[in-house]
mmCIF file with all atom_site columns, C-alpha atoms in Angstrom:
data_model
loop_
_atom_site.group_PDB
_atom_site.id
_atom_site.type_symbol
_atom_site.label_atom_id
_atom_site.label_alt_id
_atom_site.label_comp_id
_atom_site.label_asym_id
_atom_site.label_entity_id
_atom_site.label_seq_id
_atom_site.pdbx_PDB_ins_code
_atom_site.Cartn_x
_atom_site.Cartn_y
_atom_site.Cartn_z
_atom_site.occupancy
_atom_site.B_iso_or_equiv
_atom_site.pdbx_formal_charge
_atom_site.auth_seq_id
_atom_site.auth_comp_id
_atom_site.auth_asym_id
_atom_site.auth_atom_id
_atom_site.pdbx_PDB_model_num
ATOM 1   C CA . UNK N 1 1   ? 160.453 119.477 52.879 1.00 46.00 ? 1   UNK N CA 1
ATOM 2   C CA . UNK N 1 2   ? 160.295 118.286 49.279 1.00 44.00 ? 2   UNK N CA 1
ATOM 3   C CA . UNK N 1 3   ? 156.876 117.119 47.981 1.00 43.00 ? 3   UNK N CA 1
ATOM 4   C CA . UNK N 1 4   ? 156.572 115.400 44.514 1.00 44.00 ? 4   UNK N CA 1
ATOM 5   C CA . UNK N 1 5   ? 153.472 116.165 42.520 1.00 44.00 ? 5   UNK N CA 1
ATOM 6   C CA . UNK N 1 6   ? 151.955 112.752 41.484 1.00 43.00 ? 6   UNK N CA 1
ATOM 7   C CA . UNK N 1 7   ? 150.940 113.977 38.132 1.00 45.00 ? 7   UNK N CA 1
ATOM 8   C CA . UNK N 1 8   ? 154.512 114.801 37.095 1.00 43.00 ? 8   UNK N CA 1
ATOM 9   C CA . UNK N 1 9   ? 155.622 111.063 37.720 1.00 42.00 ? 9   UNK N CA 1
ATOM 10  C CA . UNK N 1 10  ? 157.015 109.654 34.391 1.00 40.00 ? 10  UNK N CA 1
ATOM 11  C CA . UNK N 1 11  ? 155.085 106.506 33.464 1.00 41.00 ? 11  UNK N CA 1
ATOM 12  C CA . UNK N 1 12  ? 157.995 105.172 31.508 1.00 41.00 ? 12  UNK N CA 1
ATOM 13  C CA . UNK N 1 13  ? 159.775 104.534 34.959 1.00 42.00 ? 13  UNK N CA 1
ATOM 14  C CA . UNK N 1 14  ? 157.368 101.759 35.617 1.00 41.00 ? 14  UNK N CA 1
ATOM 15  C CA . UNK N 1 15  ? 158.320 98.251  34.692 1.00 43.00 ? 15  UNK N CA 1
ATOM 16  C CA . UNK N 1 16  ? 154.760 97.457  33.313 1.00 45.00 ? 16  UNK N CA 1
ATOM 17  C CA . UNK N 1 17  ? 153.104 99.874  30.951 1.00 57.00 ? 17  UNK N CA 1
ATOM 18  C CA . UNK N 1 18  ? 149.565 98.777  31.625 1.00 61.00 ? 18  UNK N CA 1
ATOM 19  C CA . UNK N 1 19  ? 149.115 96.193  34.330 1.00 57.00 ? 19  UNK N CA 1
ATOM 20  C CA . UNK N 1 20  ? 145.584 95.314  32.974 1.00 65.00 ? 20  UNK N CA 1
ATOM 21  C CA . UNK N 1 21  ? 146.884 94.170  29.606 1.00 75.00 ? 21  UNK N CA 1
ATOM 22  C CA . UNK N 1 22  ? 147.685 90.530  29.696 1.00 82.00 ? 22  UNK N CA 1
ATOM 23  C CA . UNK N 1 23  ? 149.546 88.779  26.832 1.00 88.00 ? 23  UNK N CA 1
ATOM 24  C CA . UNK N 1 24  ? 150.249 84.963  26.638 1.00 91.00 ? 24  UNK N CA 1
ATOM 25  C CA . UNK N 1 25  ? 152.972 84.140  24.123 1.00 90.00 ? 25  UNK N CA 1
ATOM 26  C CA . UNK N 1 26  ? 154.111 80.666  25.359 1.00 91.00 ? 26  UNK N CA 1
ATOM 27  C CA . UNK N 1 27  ? 152.673 77.309  24.358 1.00 92.00 ? 27  UNK N CA 1
ATOM 28  C CA . UNK N 1 28  ? 152.400 76.091  27.999 1.00 93.00 ? 28  UNK N CA 1
ATOM 29  C CA . UNK N 1 29  ? 150.602 79.338  28.961 1.00 92.00 ? 29  UNK N CA 1
ATOM 30  C CA . UNK N 1 30  ? 148.144 78.996  26.092 1.00 94.00 ? 30  UNK N CA 1
ATOM 31  C CA . UNK N 1 31  ? 147.444 75.374  26.998 1.00 95.00 ? 31  UNK N CA 1
ATOM 32  C CA . UNK N 1 32  ? 146.870 76.103  30.547 1.00 95.00 ? 32  UNK N CA 1
ATOM 33  C CA . UNK N 1 33  ? 144.446 78.985  29.672 1.00 95.00 ? 33  UNK N CA 1
ATOM 34  C CA . UNK N 1 34  ? 142.373 76.736  27.202 1.00 95.00 ? 34  UNK N CA 1
ATOM 35  C CA . UNK N 1 35  ? 142.301 73.928  29.954 1.00 96.00 ? 35  UNK N CA 1
ATOM 36  C CA . UNK N 1 36  ? 141.113 76.354  32.567 1.00 96.00 ? 36  UNK N CA 1
ATOM 37  C CA . UNK N 1 37  ? 138.433 77.443  30.179 1.00 96.00 ? 37  UNK N CA 1
ATOM 38  C CA . UNK N 1 38  ? 137.529 73.895  29.629 1.00 95.00 ? 38  UNK N CA 1
ATOM 39  C CA . UNK N 1 39  ? 137.144 73.451  33.518 1.00 96.00 ? 39  UNK N CA 1
ATOM 40  C CA . UNK N 1 40  ? 135.110 76.495  33.799 1.00 96.00 ? 40  UNK N CA 1
ATOM 41  C CA . UNK N 1 41  ? 132.727 75.476  31.040 1.00 94.00 ? 41  UNK N CA 1
ATOM 42  C CA . UNK N 1 42  ? 132.441 71.938  32.442 1.00 93.00 ? 42  UNK N CA 1
ATOM 43  C CA . UNK N 1 43  ? 131.613 73.219  35.897 1.00 93.00 ? 43  UNK N CA 1
ATOM 44  C CA . UNK N 1 44  ? 129.000 75.596  34.398 1.00 91.00 ? 44  UNK N CA 1
ATOM 45  C CA . UNK N 1 45  ? 127.530 72.688  32.349 1.00 89.00 ? 45  UNK N CA 1
ATOM 46  C CA . UNK N 1 46  ? 127.495 70.418  35.345 1.00 87.00 ? 46  UNK N CA 1
ATOM 47  C CA . UNK N 1 47  ? 125.877 73.099  37.618 1.00 85.00 ? 47  UNK N CA 1
ATOM 48  C CA . UNK N 1 48  ? 123.211 73.824  35.095 1.00 78.00 ? 48  UNK N CA 1
ATOM 49  C CA . UNK N 1 49  ? 122.500 70.043  34.779 1.00 72.00 ? 49  UNK N CA 1
ATOM 50  C CA . UNK N 1 50  ? 121.924 69.845  38.449 1.00 73.00 ? 50  UNK N CA 1
ATOM 51  C CA . UNK N 1 51  ? 119.591 72.762  38.525 1.00 74.00 ? 51  UNK N CA 1
ATOM 52  C CA . UNK N 1 52  ? 117.395 71.931  35.609 1.00 72.00 ? 52  UNK N CA 1
ATOM 53  C CA . UNK N 1 53  ? 116.889 69.237  33.009 1.00 66.00 ? 53  UNK N CA 1
ATOM 54  C CA . UNK N 1 54  ? 119.131 70.772  30.358 1.00 68.00 ? 54  UNK N CA 1
ATOM 55  C CA . UNK N 1 55  ? 121.625 69.337  27.842 1.00 75.00 ? 55  UNK N CA 1
ATOM 56  C CA . UNK N 1 56  ? 125.021 69.918  29.462 1.00 82.00 ? 56  UNK N CA 1
ATOM 57  C CA . UNK N 1 57  ? 126.706 69.646  26.149 1.00 84.00 ? 57  UNK N CA 1
ATOM 58  C CA . UNK N 1 58  ? 124.852 72.697  24.997 1.00 87.00 ? 58  UNK N CA 1
ATOM 59  C CA . UNK N 1 59  ? 125.635 74.622  28.136 1.00 89.00 ? 59  UNK N CA 1
ATOM 60  C CA . UNK N 1 60  ? 129.299 73.575  27.838 1.00 92.00 ? 60  UNK N CA 1
ATOM 61  C CA . UNK N 1 61  ? 129.625 74.911  24.244 1.00 92.00 ? 61  UNK N CA 1
ATOM 62  C CA . UNK N 1 62  ? 127.768 78.168  24.965 1.00 93.00 ? 62  UNK N CA 1
ATOM 63  C CA . UNK N 1 63  ? 130.097 78.975  27.795 1.00 94.00 ? 63  UNK N CA 1
ATOM 64  C CA . UNK N 1 64  ? 133.302 77.624  26.247 1.00 95.00 ? 64  UNK N CA 1
ATOM 65  C CA . UNK N 1 65  ? 133.021 79.421  22.909 1.00 95.00 ? 65  UNK N CA 1
ATOM 66  C CA . UNK N 1 66  ? 132.920 83.011  24.403 1.00 95.00 ? 66  UNK N CA 1
ATOM 67  C CA . UNK N 1 67  ? 135.810 82.185  26.641 1.00 95.00 ? 67  UNK N CA 1
ATOM 68  C CA . UNK N 1 68  ? 137.831 80.932  23.589 1.00 95.00 ? 68  UNK N CA 1
ATOM 69  C CA . UNK N 1 69  ? 137.046 84.276  21.809 1.00 95.00 ? 69  UNK N CA 1
ATOM 70  C CA . UNK N 1 70  ? 138.255 86.135  24.908 1.00 93.00 ? 70  UNK N CA 1
ATOM 71  C CA . UNK N 1 71  ? 141.448 84.095  24.785 1.00 94.00 ? 71  UNK N CA 1
ATOM 72  C CA . UNK N 1 72  ? 142.100 85.112  21.284 1.00 93.00 ? 72  UNK N CA 1
ATOM 73  C CA . UNK N 1 73  ? 142.226 88.727  22.511 1.00 91.00 ? 73  UNK N CA 1
ATOM 74  C CA . UNK N 1 74  ? 144.966 87.756  25.017 1.00 91.00 ? 74  UNK N CA 1
ATOM 75  C CA . UNK N 1 75  ? 147.075 85.279  23.013 1.00 93.00 ? 75  UNK N CA 1
ATOM 76  C CA . UNK N 1 76  ? 149.859 86.552  20.878 1.00 91.00 ? 76  UNK N CA 1
ATOM 77  C CA . UNK N 1 77  ? 152.335 85.162  18.377 1.00 89.00 ? 77  UNK N CA 1
ATOM 78  C CA . UNK N 1 78  ? 156.045 85.418  19.167 1.00 84.00 ? 78  UNK N CA 1
ATOM 79  C CA . UNK N 1 79  ? 156.562 88.397  16.803 1.00 85.00 ? 79  UNK N CA 1
ATOM 80  C CA . UNK N 1 80  ? 153.229 89.983  17.294 1.00 87.00 ? 80  UNK N CA 1
ATOM 81  C CA . UNK N 1 81  ? 152.830 93.423  18.984 1.00 86.00 ? 81  UNK N CA 1
ATOM 82  C CA . UNK N 1 82  ? 150.987 94.013  22.236 1.00 84.00 ? 82  UNK N CA 1
ATOM 83  C CA . UNK N 1 83  ? 148.600 96.472  20.540 1.00 84.00 ? 83  UNK N CA 1
ATOM 84  C CA . UNK N 1 84  ? 144.939 95.465  20.708 1.00 85.00 ? 84  UNK N CA 1
ATOM 85  C CA . UNK N 1 85  ? 143.841 93.189  17.892 1.00 87.00 ? 85  UNK N CA 1
ATOM 86  C CA . UNK N 1 86  ? 141.192 94.044  15.371 1.00 90.00 ? 86  UNK N CA 1
ATOM 87  C CA . UNK N 1 87  ? 137.890 92.273  16.236 1.00 90.00 ? 87  UNK N CA 1
ATOM 88  C CA . UNK N 1 88  ? 138.286 89.953  13.310 1.00 93.00 ? 88  UNK N CA 1
ATOM 89  C CA . UNK N 1 89  ? 141.944 88.756  14.031 1.00 94.00 ? 89  UNK N CA 1
ATOM 90  C CA . UNK N 1 90  ? 141.813 85.591  15.881 1.00 95.00 ? 90  UNK N CA 1
ATOM 91  C CA . UNK N 1 91  ? 145.458 84.437  15.411 1.00 94.00 ? 91  UNK N CA 1
ATOM 92  C CA . UNK N 1 92  ? 148.932 85.793  14.389 1.00 92.00 ? 92  UNK N CA 1
ATOM 93  C CA . UNK N 1 93  ? 148.995 83.808  11.262 1.00 93.00 ? 93  UNK N CA 1
ATOM 94  C CA . UNK N 1 94  ? 146.659 82.681  8.508  1.00 95.00 ? 94  UNK N CA 1
ATOM 95  C CA . UNK N 1 95  ? 147.593 79.024  8.760  1.00 95.00 ? 95  UNK N CA 1
ATOM 96  C CA . UNK N 1 96  ? 146.693 78.831  12.361 1.00 94.00 ? 96  UNK N CA 1
ATOM 97  C CA . UNK N 1 97  ? 143.274 80.591  11.785 1.00 96.00 ? 97  UNK N CA 1
ATOM 98  C CA . UNK N 1 98  ? 142.608 78.107  8.959  1.00 96.00 ? 98  UNK N CA 1
ATOM 99  C CA . UNK N 1 99  ? 143.386 75.182  10.948 1.00 97.00 ? 99  UNK N CA 1
ATOM 100 C CA . UNK N 1 100 ? 141.487 76.239  13.940 1.00 95.00 ? 100 UNK N CA 1
ATOM 101 C CA . UNK N 1 101 ? 138.482 77.117  11.996 1.00 96.00 ? 101 UNK N CA 1
ATOM 102 C CA . UNK N 1 102 ? 138.505 74.593  9.199  1.00 96.00 ? 102 UNK N CA 1
ATOM 103 C CA . UNK N 1 103 ? 139.183 71.311  10.936 1.00 96.00 ? 103 UNK N CA 1
ATOM 104 C CA . UNK N 1 104 ? 136.489 71.624  13.549 1.00 95.00 ? 104 UNK N CA 1
ATOM 105 C CA . UNK N 1 105 ? 133.947 72.982  10.936 1.00 95.00 ? 105 UNK N CA 1
ATOM 106 C CA . UNK N 1 106 ? 134.739 70.049  8.567  1.00 96.00 ? 106 UNK N CA 1
ATOM 107 C CA . UNK N 1 107 ? 134.158 67.347  11.272 1.00 95.00 ? 107 UNK N CA 1
ATOM 108 C CA . UNK N 1 108 ? 130.960 69.074  12.578 1.00 93.00 ? 108 UNK N CA 1
ATOM 109 C CA . UNK N 1 109 ? 129.527 69.332  8.936  1.00 93.00 ? 109 UNK N CA 1
ATOM 110 C CA . UNK N 1 110 ? 130.596 65.668  8.162  1.00 94.00 ? 110 UNK N CA 1
ATOM 111 C CA . UNK N 1 111 ? 128.862 64.406  11.334 1.00 92.00 ? 111 UNK N CA 1
ATOM 112 C CA . UNK N 1 112 ? 125.687 66.380  10.409 1.00 91.00 ? 112 UNK N CA 1
ATOM 113 C CA . UNK N 1 113 ? 125.638 64.907  6.989  1.00 92.00 ? 113 UNK N CA 1
ATOM 114 C CA . UNK N 1 114 ? 126.374 61.283  7.817  1.00 93.00 ? 114 UNK N CA 1
ATOM 115 C CA . UNK N 1 115 ? 124.560 60.720  11.133 1.00 92.00 ? 115 UNK N CA 1
ATOM 116 C CA . UNK N 1 116 ? 121.129 61.626  12.607 1.00 91.00 ? 116 UNK N CA 1
ATOM 117 C CA . UNK N 1 117 ? 121.674 64.778  14.716 1.00 88.00 ? 117 UNK N CA 1
ATOM 118 C CA . UNK N 1 118 ? 119.391 65.704  17.560 1.00 87.00 ? 118 UNK N CA 1
ATOM 119 C CA . UNK N 1 119 ? 118.194 69.415  17.961 1.00 86.00 ? 119 UNK N CA 1
ATOM 120 C CA . UNK N 1 120 ? 120.267 69.618  21.108 1.00 84.00 ? 120 UNK N CA 1
ATOM 121 C CA . UNK N 1 121 ? 123.328 68.676  19.223 1.00 87.00 ? 121 UNK N CA 1
ATOM 122 C CA . UNK N 1 122 ? 122.463 71.067  16.442 1.00 89.00 ? 122 UNK N CA 1
ATOM 123 C CA . UNK N 1 123 ? 122.044 73.985  18.864 1.00 90.00 ? 123 UNK N CA 1
ATOM 124 C CA . UNK N 1 124 ? 125.332 73.020  20.749 1.00 89.00 ? 124 UNK N CA 1
ATOM 125 C CA . UNK N 1 125 ? 127.123 73.103  17.275 1.00 92.00 ? 125 UNK N CA 1
ATOM 126 C CA . UNK N 1 126 ? 126.048 76.674  16.688 1.00 94.00 ? 126 UNK N CA 1
ATOM 127 C CA . UNK N 1 127 ? 128.581 78.378  18.955 1.00 95.00 ? 127 UNK N CA 1
ATOM 128 C CA . UNK N 1 128 ? 131.357 76.271  17.678 1.00 95.00 ? 128 UNK N CA 1
ATOM 129 C CA . UNK N 1 129 ? 130.456 76.823  14.043 1.00 95.00 ? 129 UNK N CA 1
ATOM 130 C CA . UNK N 1 130 ? 130.281 80.475  14.956 1.00 96.00 ? 130 UNK N CA 1
ATOM 131 C CA . UNK N 1 131 ? 133.938 80.399  16.262 1.00 96.00 ? 131 UNK N CA 1
ATOM 132 C CA . UNK N 1 132 ? 134.949 78.462  13.119 1.00 97.00 ? 132 UNK N CA 1
ATOM 133 C CA . UNK N 1 133 ? 133.369 81.153  10.966 1.00 97.00 ? 133 UNK N CA 1
ATOM 134 C CA . UNK N 1 134 ? 135.322 83.893  12.926 1.00 97.00 ? 134 UNK N CA 1
ATOM 135 C CA . UNK N 1 135 ? 138.634 81.864  12.572 1.00 97.00 ? 135 UNK N CA 1
ATOM 136 C CA . UNK N 1 136 ? 138.020 81.245  8.701  1.00 97.00 ? 136 UNK N CA 1
ATOM 137 C CA . UNK N 1 137 ? 137.250 85.011  8.312  1.00 97.00 ? 137 UNK N CA 1
ATOM 138 C CA . UNK N 1 138 ? 140.409 85.842  10.164 1.00 96.00 ? 138 UNK N CA 1
ATOM 139 C CA . UNK N 1 139 ? 142.436 83.381  7.798  1.00 97.00 ? 139 UNK N CA 1
ATOM 140 C CA . UNK N 1 140 ? 140.985 85.051  4.717  1.00 97.00 ? 140 UNK N CA 1
ATOM 141 C CA . UNK N 1 141 ? 141.667 88.661  5.847  1.00 96.00 ? 141 UNK N CA 1
ATOM 142 C CA . UNK N 1 142 ? 145.160 87.734  7.000  1.00 95.00 ? 142 UNK N CA 1
ATOM 143 C CA . UNK N 1 143 ? 145.912 86.074  3.549  1.00 95.00 ? 143 UNK N CA 1
ATOM 144 C CA . UNK N 1 144 ? 144.712 89.115  1.750  1.00 94.00 ? 144 UNK N CA 1
ATOM 145 C CA . UNK N 1 145 ? 147.052 91.258  3.856  1.00 83.00 ? 145 UNK N CA 1
ATOM 146 C CA . UNK N 1 146 ? 150.133 89.426  2.857  1.00 65.00 ? 146 UNK N CA 1
#
């Protein structure tokens, strides 16, 4: 009777190196993940509004922003490796980081300068501006690396 030692099994024989490492490279996959994050954040905001008298916009952004940061750990460019990203790297290219950080930051700051902003709106803007800062930092560091 021939018994194999489980420790001697060659890991390169398995089709998936690490089944816990997910990478999303397609536009449709990325869009689906972002929309699913919107649904989760909307459900959290709606549930919080039912339980207490809170600003659901604030809850939405405080749930959505960390989900988006989490997705930056999973999304990959077409030619990017599967290795874990540095904490500061948000996208594969500096232009993408610049657009994803600069455009929302511009519109938020423009709104704050031109209209009356409530304290709830200001607090809700903080996680978005934090994400924008991470994206802009990523753009600068990626540009320096080229």
